[in-house]
Amino acid sequence: MKFNLITALFLSLCSFGHYASAGTDPLLGTWKTIDERTGYSLADVAISKDKDQHYTAKVIRTRAIPGTALQETCIKCSGAQKNMPIVGMAMLTGLNADPAHQREYIDGKMIDPLSGQRSVARARLMNSGKHLLIHSRPEGSAVGRNLTWVKY
């Protein structure tokens, strides 16, 4: 009798943990960006979701490439982002879950704070949700870049 009660309690806790973790959104949280050109982490971003269920990634911390000065403002950006502080900037907006493909996201807009270049973006969660592979390309261009963000 005691064994059955303990077993039942253990199994119910395990199933509760499974259902609780199934409801968490793997995209939400803090990510370390990795620059594909240098291999260095240049920023940390926090991904959140707005009331329309679109994802936004805002810069929460920046780092300099070794041997260079830290760029604190978006010097090469245009429009409202011109000379805006990089910390606090939304560098990825409008990303939506792809209804046709689980763990994939589409329709994002991205700005590179170092170059000021704007692009369209899509993303895919990899390695059990620990890596986010982002493909961005300038509107109308067939060639783009692949960025990797690492969750922590």
mmCIF file of C-alpha atoms in Angstrom, residues 55-119:
data_model
loop_
_atom_site.group_PDB
_atom_site.id
_atom_site.type_symbol
_atom_site.label_atom_id
_atom_site.label_comp_id
_atom_site.label_asym_id
_atom_site.label_seq_id
_atom_site.Cartn_x
_atom_site.Cartn_y
_atom_site.Cartn_z
ATOM 1 C CA TYR A 55 8.556 37.877 -31.155
ATOM 2 C CA THR A 56 10.957 40.759 -30.558
ATOM 3 C CA ALA A 57 14.643 40.527 -29.642
ATOM 4 C CA LYS A 58 16.068 43.546 -27.792
ATOM 5 C CA VAL A 59 19.754 44.061 -27.087
ATOM 6 C CA ILE A 60 20.457 43.954 -23.349
ATOM 7 C CA ARG A 61 24.279 43.906 -23.421
ATOM 8 C CA THR A 62 27.030 44.523 -25.979
ATOM 9 C CA ARG A 63 30.655 43.451 -26.300
ATOM 10 C CA ALA A 64 33.502 44.718 -28.437
ATOM 11 C CA ILE A 65 35.383 42.532 -30.869
ATOM 12 C CA PRO A 66 38.840 42.083 -29.306
ATOM 13 C CA GLY A 67 41.147 44.834 -30.529
ATOM 14 C CA THR A 68 38.311 47.217 -31.451
ATOM 15 C CA ALA A 69 36.345 49.861 -29.614
ATOM 16 C CA LEU A 70 32.873 49.061 -28.326
ATOM 17 C CA GLN A 71 30.217 50.589 -30.574
ATOM 18 C CA GLU A 72 27.531 51.998 -28.281
ATOM 19 C CA THR A 73 25.246 53.700 -30.813
ATOM 20 C CA CYS A 74 23.860 52.677 -34.172
ATOM 21 C CA ILE A 75 25.984 55.082 -36.212
ATOM 22 C CA LYS A 76 25.223 53.541 -39.618
ATOM 23 C CA CYS A 77 21.490 53.109 -39.012
ATOM 24 C CA SER A 78 18.920 55.277 -40.755
ATOM 25 C CA GLY A 79 15.545 56.623 -39.684
ATOM 26 C CA ALA A 80 14.497 56.351 -36.057
ATOM 27 C CA GLN A 81 17.479 54.122 -35.205
ATOM 28 C CA LYS A 82 20.078 56.688 -36.377
ATOM 29 C CA ASN A 83 22.495 57.242 -33.441
ATOM 30 C CA MET A 84 20.192 55.271 -31.132
ATOM 31 C CA PRO A 85 21.884 53.426 -28.248
ATOM 32 C CA ILE A 86 22.363 49.783 -29.220
ATOM 33 C CA VAL A 87 21.435 48.570 -25.728
ATOM 34 C CA GLY A 88 17.640 48.677 -25.702
ATOM 35 C CA MET A 89 17.352 48.502 -29.490
ATOM 36 C CA ALA A 90 14.964 45.941 -30.991
ATOM 37 C CA MET A 91 17.190 44.231 -33.545
ATOM 38 C CA LEU A 92 14.656 41.538 -34.513
ATOM 39 C CA THR A 93 10.911 42.248 -34.720
ATOM 40 C CA GLY A 94 7.741 40.706 -36.084
ATOM 41 C CA LEU A 95 8.927 37.087 -35.995
ATOM 42 C CA ASN A 96 6.015 34.583 -36.014
ATOM 43 C CA ALA A 97 5.778 30.846 -35.466
ATOM 44 C CA ASP A 98 5.522 29.101 -38.843
ATOM 45 C CA PRO A 99 2.216 27.190 -38.803
ATOM 46 C CA ALA A 100 3.541 24.714 -41.391
ATOM 47 C CA HIS A 101 6.791 23.833 -39.597
ATOM 48 C CA GLN A 102 7.276 23.195 -35.901
ATOM 49 C CA ARG A 103 10.276 25.009 -34.323
ATOM 50 C CA GLU A 104 10.513 27.417 -37.295
ATOM 51 C CA TYR A 105 9.733 31.127 -37.353
ATOM 52 C CA ILE A 106 9.042 33.481 -40.275
ATOM 53 C CA ASP A 107 8.261 37.077 -41.300
ATOM 54 C CA GLY A 108 10.862 38.758 -39.086
ATOM 55 C CA LYS A 109 12.548 42.082 -39.728
ATOM 56 C CA MET A 110 16.141 42.506 -38.584
ATOM 57 C CA ILE A 111 18.587 45.371 -38.290
ATOM 58 C CA ASP A 112 22.331 44.889 -37.881
ATOM 59 C CA PRO A 113 23.458 47.571 -35.389
ATOM 60 C CA LEU A 114 27.048 47.479 -36.690
ATOM 61 C CA SER A 115 26.279 47.984 -40.378
ATOM 62 C CA GLY A 116 22.817 49.547 -40.191
ATOM 63 C CA GLN A 117 21.620 47.028 -42.791
ATOM 64 C CA ARG A 118 17.945 46.041 -42.670
ATOM 65 C CA SER A 119 16.805 42.593 -43.747
#
